[in-house]
Amino acid sequence: MDAWLIGGVKSLIVIAMVLQLSALLLWVERKGSALIQNRYGANRANFFGVVPFNLGFLNTLIADPIKLFTKEDFVPAGADRFIHSLAPFLALFPALITFAAIPFGDYVVIGGTTIELRAVDLDVGILYVVAMVAMSVYGVVLAGWASNNRWALLGSIRGAAQMISYEVALGLALVSMVLTYNTLDMQAMVYAQGELIFGVLPAWGFLYQPAALLIVFTAGMAESKRVPFDLPEAESELVAGYFTEYSGGKQAAFMLADFAEVVMTAGLVVTLFFGGWQVPYLTAEGWTLPFMDLIPVTGWIVTVLQLASFTIKVLFFCWLQILVRWTLPRFRYDQLMNLGWKGMIPLALINLFITALMILLVGESA
Amino acid sequence: MMEPLATPAHYLVLSAIIFCIGALGMVVRRNLIVMFMSVELMLNAANLAFIALANRLGNMDGQTIVFFVMTVAAAEAAIGLAVILALFRNKPTVQADEIGLLKW
Amino acid sequence: MSELWFYILAGMTVAAATGVVMLPNPVHSALSLVATLFLVAIHYASLDAHLVAALQIIVYAGAIMVLFLFVIMLLNLQTDPDESPMNATAAIAAGAALAIAAVLGRVFYAFGTSGAGAELPEGFGTTKALARVLFREHTVAFELTSLLLLVAVVGAVVLAQRDKHDARVEPVEPVEPVETEGQG
């Protein structure tokens, strides 16, 4: 029963973490886009004019949800009511639970019980991530189909084609990472990145697999369907794409799913390529900088530093995605497909071949 | 390694039930795509039986066979749906009863 | 306690499988099948087949079923009014299916409970164990499946592409862009 309790608490923490980050990103995106476009951004939130300063942050945390959830929940005539209601949750659900396999820290010992800091201990962790990414197609496809609207249907067909195409590249790039680390377990991958190359550089994944980093990051952005990959919603062509006919809480669910996917991509990239929760040169004994004496840091401080390291890295990659979103224009559809099928997939295949060849020649995985 | 929820025998019975539901769908439905989905249902029932027996006999071969069945199912779905598309182009229907030109 | 979980999951699986066969709208059928595949994957995981469970979701639920949905949408299939699964033939078929299920279930159950189950070897069901069997004992079959997939891809493209010499397909006239003066 103890295991159930610990598992439940960890799952709650992970889901809360993703939800909080997604809500935070909503605000960061507004302010960030304002910064990029030389505007002010959200600055109208206040408690009936009582507070003397602007509560922009509360705008998206409190005011926006209230606004969204009090709007009319509209279902168009001729729509499939059940699937129309189901689709937002099918979009949100995989995005939220993907994080379960991503480790956000080493282990802690509380009262003699060792608790690993991730929601579930999966020995096929990375395949679980791919599986959940594959499941996220359904929300998009069914939203468009159930809306009984041709823009929505066009958007959802675009979305399905795009997500399936980039999933292939993502999967192939992940296979080369599996070969590099010689494991499917994401915690073991993070441990492998705690080693040092020649005793100097931390053995982070992007040093071994820069091409895979490029592919995973790009494909991850394509999976989250945001600019420059936002053809499924393309507001200048398709009204709002697959969620044209959604309003109120259901539309909020789609927005939340988008941001949860951003967080997921950031988490995946950090875990695979940037050492996960590893702090450079920090081991259980303390900081062992090369050519220097050991600085003793132990116990809880190490755990807190590792959690902070993971959070900061994830936030950085979330910010990077927002930056890309507000910097690049949208692809044309043929450009998108060419990039996917003629660019990313051959690159991923060549990368996989070279990885396998190196392992064969060197005789050992990193 | 987690404990199975029930004995492999339970899973075998479940697989028998799913297989019969699939077979029923194959017989009763006339929509080609739904018939196709019933075949997938039967394949899954067989896979479940393989996995349950692999667990019972402590032999990995059962899981390997499921791996192969999935590959074949993927190939079959791609070809089957392409055939349905090609049929639909010649005669816009997916009702099996109406595609009887070669029957005499 | 754990058996209760099995019965709940099994009940949901059977209900979802029934939905595939009984629901009149093909999209609902496909969704029901996705649910069935997901639940079967959970059964796999509880039988120590973690890798197969993950593959089940990636390959079946993630790829094959999306293909099904895609085709259903492409053909714009609606609920067919003629499709009435509840007629005499269907009743007989259902009875037969029930009888077969009972017999099969009885035989399987007897087989499954006869004698003691084997001790599971160390590392049973892990990716390493599956890979060892796959690449040592079934290497040829594994390579053949890759050939099969290649043939399937080529075959699907050949079948699904439009025949350029097919007289039935009218070539679409390219639309001349309308010249509007004084605008833009």
XYZ file of C-alpha atoms in Angstrom:
654
model
C 0.000 0.000 0.000
C 2.980 2.261 0.664
C 4.096 1.905 -2.926
C 0.637 2.979 -4.125
C 0.734 6.050 -1.884
C 4.209 7.082 -3.036
C 3.281 6.480 -6.682
C 0.116 8.513 -6.315
C 1.894 11.433 -4.678
C 4.624 11.407 -7.316
C 2.069 11.319 -10.141
C 0.211 14.229 -8.582
C 3.436 16.205 -8.264
C 4.350 15.563 -11.903
C 0.901 16.500 -13.214
C 0.824 19.606 -11.038
C 4.291 20.518 -12.271
C 3.297 20.230 -15.935
C 0.064 22.143 -15.374
C 1.824 24.924 -13.471
C 4.514 25.201 -16.111
C 1.899 25.291 -18.874
C -0.018 28.065 -17.127
C 3.200 29.939 -16.501
C 4.143 29.594 -20.150
C 0.855 31.142 -21.187
C 1.937 34.280 -19.376
C 5.559 34.047 -20.508
C 4.387 33.714 -24.069
C 2.214 36.814 -23.857
C 4.890 38.919 -22.275
C 7.613 37.352 -24.423
C 5.753 37.980 -27.658
C 5.106 41.552 -26.496
C 8.810 41.962 -25.834
C 9.675 40.619 -29.277
C 7.074 42.767 -30.998
C 7.791 45.885 -28.956
C 4.398 46.003 -27.200
C 3.327 45.938 -23.558
C 1.427 42.646 -23.497
C -1.023 41.583 -20.796
C -1.177 44.388 -18.228
C -4.829 44.889 -17.293
C -5.270 42.480 -14.378
C -6.098 44.082 -11.073
C -8.471 43.557 -8.144
C -11.145 46.125 -8.933
C -8.514 48.840 -9.128
C -7.496 48.330 -5.503
C -3.915 47.232 -6.110
C -1.701 50.138 -7.157
C 0.476 48.111 -9.538
C -0.254 45.894 -12.534
C -0.866 42.203 -11.875
C -0.043 40.974 -15.373
C 0.912 37.557 -14.104
C -2.490 37.003 -12.541
C -4.030 37.838 -15.873
C -3.305 34.427 -17.303
C -3.433 32.470 -14.064
C -6.828 33.669 -12.829
C -8.504 36.098 -15.189
C -8.040 34.065 -18.373
C -9.431 30.771 -17.019
C -12.414 32.613 -15.543
C -13.016 34.300 -18.872
C -12.681 31.029 -20.804
C -14.783 28.868 -18.529
C -17.661 31.306 -18.265
C -18.040 31.503 -22.041
C -20.759 29.609 -23.834
C -19.799 26.033 -24.596
C -20.892 25.910 -28.212
C -21.488 22.714 -30.185
C -22.323 23.295 -33.868
C -25.388 21.781 -35.489
C -24.727 18.404 -37.064
C -21.675 17.844 -34.926
C -21.027 14.533 -33.221
C -21.678 15.738 -29.669
C -19.924 12.930 -27.831
C -16.724 13.020 -29.864
C -16.802 16.802 -29.955
C -16.610 16.773 -26.164
C -14.139 13.907 -26.033
C -11.549 15.360 -28.432
C -10.112 18.114 -26.170
C -9.417 15.563 -23.476
C -7.854 13.152 -25.950
C -5.551 16.033 -26.900
C -4.759 16.989 -23.307
C -4.422 13.546 -21.731
C -1.344 12.192 -23.594
C 0.421 15.544 -23.317
C -0.002 15.494 -19.531
C 0.936 11.890 -18.834
C 4.010 11.760 -21.076
C 5.985 13.428 -18.332
C 5.492 10.361 -16.119
C 8.507 8.639 -17.668
C 10.839 11.633 -17.465
C 13.040 11.643 -14.334
C 13.233 15.014 -12.629
C 15.794 14.086 -10.011
C 17.915 11.302 -8.523
C 16.439 9.476 -5.554
C 15.662 10.695 -2.055
C 15.566 8.569 1.100
C 12.684 9.379 3.415
C 12.321 7.295 6.554
C 14.362 4.432 5.112
C 12.350 4.268 1.881
C 14.220 5.072 -1.293
C 12.039 7.098 -3.625
C 13.087 7.601 -7.220
C 12.209 11.055 -8.424
C 10.041 10.168 -11.404
C 6.414 9.136 -11.562
C 6.863 5.553 -12.803
C 9.902 3.300 -13.106
C 9.595 2.090 -16.671
C 12.310 0.034 -18.272
C 10.886 1.016 -21.672
C 10.670 4.701 -20.713
C 11.559 6.179 -24.059
C 9.130 3.936 -25.941
C 6.416 5.107 -23.567
C 7.169 8.671 -24.616
C 6.938 7.732 -28.304
C 3.681 5.866 -27.629
C 2.108 8.881 -25.947
C 3.263 11.178 -28.744
C 1.592 8.759 -31.158
C -1.649 8.905 -29.157
C -1.793 12.699 -29.277
C -2.853 12.539 -32.952
C -6.361 11.463 -31.985
C -7.364 14.694 -30.298
C -6.559 16.650 -33.445
C -8.162 14.222 -35.899
C -11.379 13.767 -33.942
C -11.763 17.448 -33.112
C -11.776 18.280 -36.802
C -14.028 15.409 -37.778
C -16.606 15.922 -35.032
C -16.969 19.656 -35.695
C -18.842 19.183 -38.974
C -16.914 22.094 -40.449
C -14.743 21.939 -43.536
C -12.043 24.234 -42.164
C -11.820 22.089 -39.070
C -11.639 18.895 -41.120
C -8.918 20.329 -43.382
C -6.986 21.425 -40.324
C -7.241 18.046 -38.677
C -6.160 16.192 -41.822
C -3.175 18.521 -42.122
C -2.452 17.964 -38.456
C -2.607 14.180 -38.712
C -0.325 14.097 -41.767
C 2.143 16.471 -40.140
C 2.273 14.683 -36.809
C 2.674 11.235 -38.353
C 5.417 12.463 -40.683
C 7.473 14.051 -37.945
C 6.880 11.144 -35.596
C 8.929 8.973 -37.949
C 11.917 11.315 -37.789
C 11.498 11.662 -34.024
C 11.407 7.895 -33.580
C 14.489 7.327 -35.732
C 16.445 10.006 -33.860
C 15.412 8.448 -30.552
C 16.650 5.051 -31.775
C 20.117 6.526 -32.298
C 19.971 7.879 -28.743
C 19.012 4.431 -27.483
C 22.040 3.007 -29.286
C 24.275 5.687 -27.789
C 23.186 5.080 -24.203
C 22.586 1.362 -24.690
C 19.349 1.502 -22.692
C 15.675 2.416 -23.010
C 15.479 3.552 -19.404
C 15.521 7.346 -19.178
C 16.934 7.386 -15.647
C 19.872 5.257 -16.854
C 20.372 7.714 -19.712
C 20.628 10.555 -17.217
C 23.100 8.568 -15.126
C 25.208 7.963 -18.241
C 25.330 11.714 -18.771
C 26.825 12.212 -15.315
C 30.135 10.756 -16.552
C 32.965 12.911 -17.840
C 34.632 12.734 -21.259
C 38.429 12.602 -20.762
C 37.742 13.712 -17.193
C 36.978 17.222 -18.426
C 33.676 17.636 -20.233
C 30.349 16.381 -18.891
C 29.182 13.595 -21.218
C 25.943 15.278 -22.226
C 24.101 13.755 -25.141
C 24.337 16.689 -27.526
C 28.121 16.268 -27.670
C 27.642 12.750 -29.041
C 24.548 13.339 -31.137
C 24.201 16.925 -32.382
C 22.168 15.813 -35.420
C 19.745 13.875 -33.220
C 19.321 16.959 -31.038
C 18.375 19.004 -34.085
C 15.868 16.382 -35.222
C 14.279 15.757 -31.828
C 13.904 19.454 -31.081
C 12.449 20.259 -34.506
C 10.157 17.238 -34.561
C 9.058 18.021 -31.019
C 8.097 21.519 -32.120
C 6.259 20.075 -35.109
C 4.367 17.740 -32.770
C 3.216 20.666 -30.654
C 1.777 22.302 -33.805
C 2.978 25.820 -33.078
C 4.466 28.364 -35.468
C 6.361 27.674 -37.733
C 4.567 24.307 -37.790
C 1.067 25.629 -37.109
C -0.470 24.612 -40.442
C -3.235 22.626 -38.707
C -4.579 25.854 -37.228
C -3.214 28.421 -39.714
C -5.569 31.254 -38.793
C -4.993 33.128 -42.044
C -6.127 30.141 -44.146
C -8.349 27.893 -42.033
C -10.021 30.273 -39.544
C -8.599 28.396 -36.554
C -8.062 24.943 -38.011
C -9.153 21.940 -36.048
C -10.494 23.922 -33.085
C -12.516 26.401 -35.115
C -15.730 25.151 -33.531
C -14.476 25.071 -29.964
C -15.121 27.642 -27.297
C -14.887 28.037 -23.565
C -13.398 25.297 -21.468
C -12.844 22.898 -24.352
C -10.748 25.449 -26.193
C -8.828 26.064 -22.990
C -8.085 22.327 -22.932
C -6.593 22.552 -26.429
C -4.462 25.542 -25.447
C -3.299 23.755 -22.323
C -2.443 20.672 -24.404
C -0.318 22.854 -26.678
C 1.672 24.222 -23.776
C 1.929 20.826 -22.099
C 3.474 19.569 -25.342
C 5.958 22.433 -25.254
C 6.935 21.432 -21.723
C 7.128 17.793 -22.814
C 9.439 18.586 -25.730
C 11.649 20.627 -23.434
C 11.719 17.804 -20.878
C 12.585 15.234 -23.531
C 15.386 17.344 -25.026
C 16.829 18.111 -21.593
C 16.707 14.484 -20.475
C 18.244 13.072 -23.633
C 20.748 15.733 -24.602
C 21.441 18.087 -21.715
C 22.023 15.812 -18.784
C 18.517 15.749 -17.321
C 18.815 16.656 -13.664
C 22.617 16.395 -13.658
C 24.507 19.425 -12.458
C 27.907 19.563 -14.208
C 30.687 18.043 -12.094
C 28.360 17.520 -9.116
C 28.474 13.997 -7.734
C 27.152 12.519 -4.524
C 30.364 13.553 -2.718
C 30.393 17.119 -3.938
C 31.676 19.281 -6.732
C 34.633 17.582 -8.392
C 35.829 20.206 -10.819
C 38.703 19.038 -13.019
C 42.183 20.049 -11.834
C 40.724 21.376 -8.575
C 40.023 20.142 -5.081
C 36.699 18.627 -4.125
C 34.159 21.069 -2.774
C 32.040 19.009 -0.388
C 28.303 19.383 -0.990
C 26.095 16.604 0.296
C 22.680 15.357 1.189
C 19.617 17.464 0.561
C 21.539 20.304 -1.016
C 22.567 17.997 -3.861
C 18.953 16.944 -4.422
C 17.727 20.537 -4.413
C 20.498 21.590 -6.796
C 19.583 18.754 -9.143
C 15.882 19.648 -9.101
C 16.788 23.261 -9.760
C 19.093 22.241 -12.581
C 16.328 20.251 -14.270
C 13.791 23.035 -13.858
C 16.116 25.721 -15.197
C 17.033 23.646 -18.242
C 13.385 22.865 -18.987
C 12.440 26.523 -18.633
C 15.261 27.493 -20.966
C 14.024 25.151 -23.695
C 10.442 26.300 -23.224
C 11.641 29.849 -23.703
C 13.633 28.821 -26.770
C 10.487 27.357 -28.318
C 8.526 30.522 -27.595
C 11.350 32.544 -29.128
C 11.272 30.406 -32.274
C 7.524 30.682 -32.418
C 7.526 34.463 -32.449
C 10.506 34.766 -34.758
C 9.859 32.479 -37.714
C 7.027 32.707 -40.255
C 4.800 29.735 -41.015
C 5.926 27.068 -43.496
C 4.080 26.436 -46.717
C 2.585 22.941 -46.684
C 4.906 21.486 -49.342
C 7.890 22.992 -47.529
C 6.726 21.310 -44.339
C 6.398 17.915 -46.003
C 9.708 18.303 -47.872
C 11.478 19.196 -44.655
C 9.935 16.172 -42.935
C 10.326 13.483 -45.565
C 13.297 14.682 -47.604
C 15.229 16.452 -44.877
C 14.666 15.102 -41.414
C 14.026 11.429 -42.137
C 17.101 10.896 -44.382
C 19.196 12.846 -41.877
C 17.878 10.676 -39.046
C 18.593 7.508 -41.046
C 22.150 8.608 -41.885
C 22.682 9.593 -38.275
C 21.424 6.202 -37.149
C 23.722 4.430 -39.605
C 26.764 6.425 -38.480
C 25.898 5.802 -34.835
C 25.617 2.072 -35.411
C 28.875 2.085 -37.396
C 30.714 3.948 -34.649
C 29.464 1.529 -32.024
C 30.580 -1.361 -34.207
C 34.042 0.162 -34.727
C 34.655 1.517 -31.250
C 33.014 -1.545 -29.784
C 31.220 0.146 -26.935
C 28.373 2.560 -26.346
C 28.989 5.790 -24.535
C 8.716 -7.201 -12.325
C 5.106 -6.844 -11.329
C 2.788 -9.648 -10.377
C 0.173 -10.460 -13.076
C -3.285 -9.310 -12.053
C -4.738 -12.778 -12.565
C -3.571 -16.203 -13.682
C -2.720 -16.661 -17.375
C -5.835 -18.841 -17.626
C -7.986 -15.773 -17.005
C -6.268 -13.956 -19.828
C -6.753 -16.943 -22.128
C -10.502 -16.883 -21.505
C -10.564 -13.142 -22.157
C -8.718 -13.727 -25.417
C -11.274 -16.380 -26.444
C -14.111 -13.923 -25.814
C -12.466 -11.131 -27.807
C -11.740 -13.536 -30.653
C -15.396 -14.547 -30.866
C -16.519 -10.910 -30.836
C -14.184 -10.280 -33.743
C -15.464 -13.304 -35.624
C -19.022 -12.168 -34.992
C -18.242 -8.753 -36.444
C -16.714 -10.364 -39.509
C -19.934 -12.317 -40.107
C -22.537 -9.725 -39.195
C -21.186 -6.441 -40.533
C -21.180 -5.623 -44.233
C -19.041 -2.490 -44.072
C -15.603 -3.470 -45.427
C -13.707 -1.210 -43.053
C -15.567 -2.474 -39.991
C -14.972 -6.051 -41.174
C -11.307 -5.189 -41.440
C -11.359 -3.843 -37.893
C -12.934 -7.104 -36.744
C -9.933 -8.936 -38.224
C -7.651 -6.698 -36.168
C -9.713 -7.620 -33.134
C -9.180 -11.329 -33.794
C -5.437 -10.810 -34.333
C -5.285 -9.008 -31.007
C -7.080 -11.819 -29.263
C -4.512 -14.257 -30.651
C -1.715 -11.961 -29.510
C -3.153 -11.815 -26.016
C -3.227 -15.609 -25.918
C 0.421 -15.722 -27.029
C 1.477 -13.280 -24.328
C -0.482 -15.127 -21.653
C 1.071 -18.454 -22.667
C 4.538 -16.916 -22.808
C 4.017 -15.799 -19.231
C 2.736 -19.208 -18.175
C 5.468 -21.233 -19.866
C 8.246 -18.776 -19.021
C 9.233 -18.714 -22.692
C 10.036 -15.531 -24.601
C 9.016 -17.033 -27.964
C 5.394 -16.031 -27.354
C 6.319 -12.372 -27.140
C 8.503 -12.666 -30.232
C 5.609 -14.048 -32.234
C 3.452 -11.106 -31.173
C 6.167 -8.826 -32.493
C 5.941 -10.543 -35.888
C 2.140 -10.524 -35.886
C 2.193 -6.764 -35.352
C 4.526 -6.293 -38.314
C 2.289 -8.386 -40.524
C -0.783 -6.526 -39.267
C 0.817 -3.208 -40.191
C 1.588 -4.458 -43.706
C -1.901 -5.915 -44.005
C -3.555 -2.677 -42.914
C -1.567 -0.635 -45.421
C -2.384 -2.976 -48.315
C -5.967 -3.623 -47.263
C -6.853 0.028 -46.935
C -5.167 0.776 -50.265
C -7.322 -1.944 -51.847
C -10.448 -0.432 -50.296
C -9.444 2.985 -51.618
C -8.879 1.569 -55.110
C -12.248 -0.230 -54.971
C -13.977 2.922 -53.783
C -12.559 4.810 -56.737
C -14.205 2.383 -59.164
C -17.455 1.975 -57.286
C -18.231 4.409 -54.490
C -19.312 1.958 -51.822
C -17.730 0.069 -48.974
C -20.600 -2.385 -48.532
C -19.304 -5.888 -49.167
C -22.671 -7.006 -50.610
C -22.546 -4.488 -53.422
C -19.096 -5.494 -54.602
C -20.144 -8.809 -56.126
C -19.099 -8.503 -59.764
C -16.970 -11.614 -59.735
C -19.675 -13.678 -58.020
C -21.917 -15.952 -60.065
C -7.718 -7.366 -4.757
C -5.653 -7.647 -7.925
C -8.177 -10.028 -9.461
C -10.826 -7.347 -9.071
C -8.651 -5.046 -11.178
C -8.394 -7.763 -13.801
C -12.160 -8.187 -13.940
C -12.703 -4.433 -14.250
C -10.152 -4.176 -17.068
C -11.426 -7.304 -18.791
C -15.000 -6.040 -18.608
C -13.937 -2.754 -20.188
C -12.029 -4.638 -22.887
C -15.004 -6.798 -23.789
C -17.307 -3.775 -23.797
C -14.974 -1.855 -26.104
C -14.593 -4.867 -28.415
C -18.369 -5.212 -28.572
C -18.536 -1.545 -29.469
C -16.323 -2.133 -32.500
C -18.802 -4.670 -33.846
C -22.066 -3.054 -32.788
C -21.674 0.699 -33.300
C -23.251 1.787 -36.598
C -20.874 4.689 -37.310
C -17.441 3.550 -38.579
C -15.645 6.375 -36.762
C -17.186 5.249 -33.478
C -16.171 1.686 -34.289
C -12.599 2.800 -34.939
C -12.483 4.732 -31.670
C -13.828 1.731 -29.845
C -11.080 -0.350 -31.407
C -8.478 2.160 -30.224
C -9.832 1.781 -26.700
C -9.689 -2.012 -27.042
C -6.079 -1.916 -28.241
C -5.137 0.382 -25.375
C -6.734 -1.956 -22.836
C -5.085 -4.998 -24.413
C -1.767 -3.147 -24.086
C -2.468 -2.794 -20.365
C -3.075 -6.550 -20.194
C 0.265 -7.121 -21.945
C 2.016 -4.896 -19.422
C 0.474 -6.801 -16.527
C 1.784 -10.032 -18.083
C 5.386 -8.690 -18.036
C 5.440 -7.865 -21.734
C 6.384 -4.196 -21.366
C 8.113 -3.837 -24.705
C 5.248 -5.486 -26.562
C 2.780 -3.251 -24.716
C 4.672 -0.143 -25.820
C 4.879 -1.446 -29.383
C 1.178 -2.246 -29.322
C 0.384 1.389 -28.580
C 2.952 2.817 -31.013
C 2.203 0.493 -33.939
C -1.446 -0.445 -33.495
C -3.069 2.465 -31.694
C -0.693 5.106 -32.995
C -0.143 4.151 -36.623
C -2.584 1.520 -37.908
C -5.680 3.030 -36.331
C -4.803 6.537 -37.491
C -4.598 5.054 -40.989
C -8.074 3.552 -40.535
C -9.499 6.855 -39.321
C -7.796 8.657 -42.168
C -9.380 6.362 -44.753
C -12.813 6.594 -43.115
C -12.594 10.379 -43.244
C -11.241 10.360 -46.783
C -14.170 8.247 -47.981
C -16.509 10.377 -45.864
C -18.351 7.335 -44.520
C -21.503 8.168 -42.603
C -23.743 5.994 -40.529
C -25.328 3.556 -42.909
C -29.106 3.233 -42.412
C -29.088 -0.249 -43.983
C -26.578 -1.395 -41.432
C -28.816 -3.084 -38.873
C -26.772 -5.592 -36.916
C -29.914 -6.867 -35.191
C -31.610 -9.246 -37.608
C -32.128 -12.993 -37.641
C -28.734 -13.835 -39.143
C -27.057 -11.627 -36.602
C -28.903 -13.309 -33.757
C -27.854 -16.756 -34.970
C -24.281 -15.557 -35.454
C -24.244 -14.059 -31.978
C -25.501 -17.319 -30.518
C -22.860 -19.275 -32.395
C -20.169 -16.852 -31.294
C -21.293 -17.189 -27.695
C -21.167 -20.986 -27.959
C -17.705 -20.928 -29.524
C -16.532 -18.482 -26.863
C -17.838 -20.797 -24.148
C -16.115 -23.867 -25.610
C -12.855 -22.032 -26.363
C -12.885 -20.428 -22.947
C -13.471 -23.769 -21.235
C -10.632 -25.454 -23.142
C -8.235 -22.539 -22.651
C -9.074 -22.323 -18.973
C -8.479 -26.040 -18.524
C -5.175 -25.752 -20.333
C -4.166 -22.639 -18.442
C -4.812 -24.175 -15.036
C -3.463 -27.678 -15.674
C -0.235 -28.189 -13.792
C 1.830 -25.512 -12.145
C 2.937 -22.465 -14.135
C 6.607 -22.263 -15.022
C 8.955 -20.247 -12.827
C 9.672 -17.055 -14.747
C 13.405 -16.779 -15.468
C 15.294 -13.730 -14.256
C 14.713 -10.721 -16.531
C 11.660 -12.258 -18.218
C 9.905 -9.857 -20.558
C 12.627 -7.214 -20.522
C 13.766 -5.641 -23.753
C 17.086 -7.482 -23.502
C 15.385 -10.862 -23.198
C 13.118 -10.200 -26.179
C 16.018 -8.895 -28.261
C 18.095 -11.942 -27.431
C 15.410 -14.304 -28.721
C 14.593 -12.075 -31.681
C 18.137 -11.613 -32.970
C 19.565 -15.034 -32.114
C 16.818 -17.506 -32.928
C 14.578 -15.568 -35.314
C 17.082 -13.470 -37.243
C 15.938 -14.676 -40.665
C 12.281 -14.096 -39.861
C 13.142 -10.644 -38.556
C 14.944 -9.741 -41.764
C 12.065 -11.142 -43.804
C 9.584 -8.889 -42.017
C 11.602 -5.876 -43.125
C 11.280 -7.138 -46.693
C 7.543 -7.633 -46.118
C 7.172 -4.071 -44.919
C 9.043 -2.760 -47.946
C 6.769 -4.753 -50.273
C 3.718 -3.466 -48.389
C 4.822 0.150 -48.723
C 5.465 -0.184 -52.448
C 2.240 -2.123 -52.919
C 0.157 0.425 -51.052
C 1.568 3.253 -53.136
C 0.927 1.381 -56.382
C -2.640 0.499 -55.362
C -3.600 3.884 -54.019
C -2.117 6.117 -56.704
C -4.357 7.330 -59.482
C -3.772 5.698 -62.832
C -2.604 8.404 -65.214
C -4.170 6.638 -68.206
C -7.445 5.978 -66.464
C -10.130 7.561 -68.643
C -12.590 7.768 -65.761
C -10.521 10.329 -63.951
C -11.040 13.700 -65.549
C -7.902 15.810 -65.423
C -8.537 18.936 -63.423
C -8.217 22.075 -65.523
C -5.823 24.513 -63.918
C -7.763 27.527 -62.764
C -6.585 30.736 -64.356
C -5.874 33.352 -61.704
C -8.448 36.095 -61.985
C -6.811 39.354 -62.963
C -8.150 42.193 -60.903
C -6.861 45.587 -61.821
C -6.228 48.366 -59.432
C -6.138 46.094 -56.411
C -3.394 44.776 -54.210
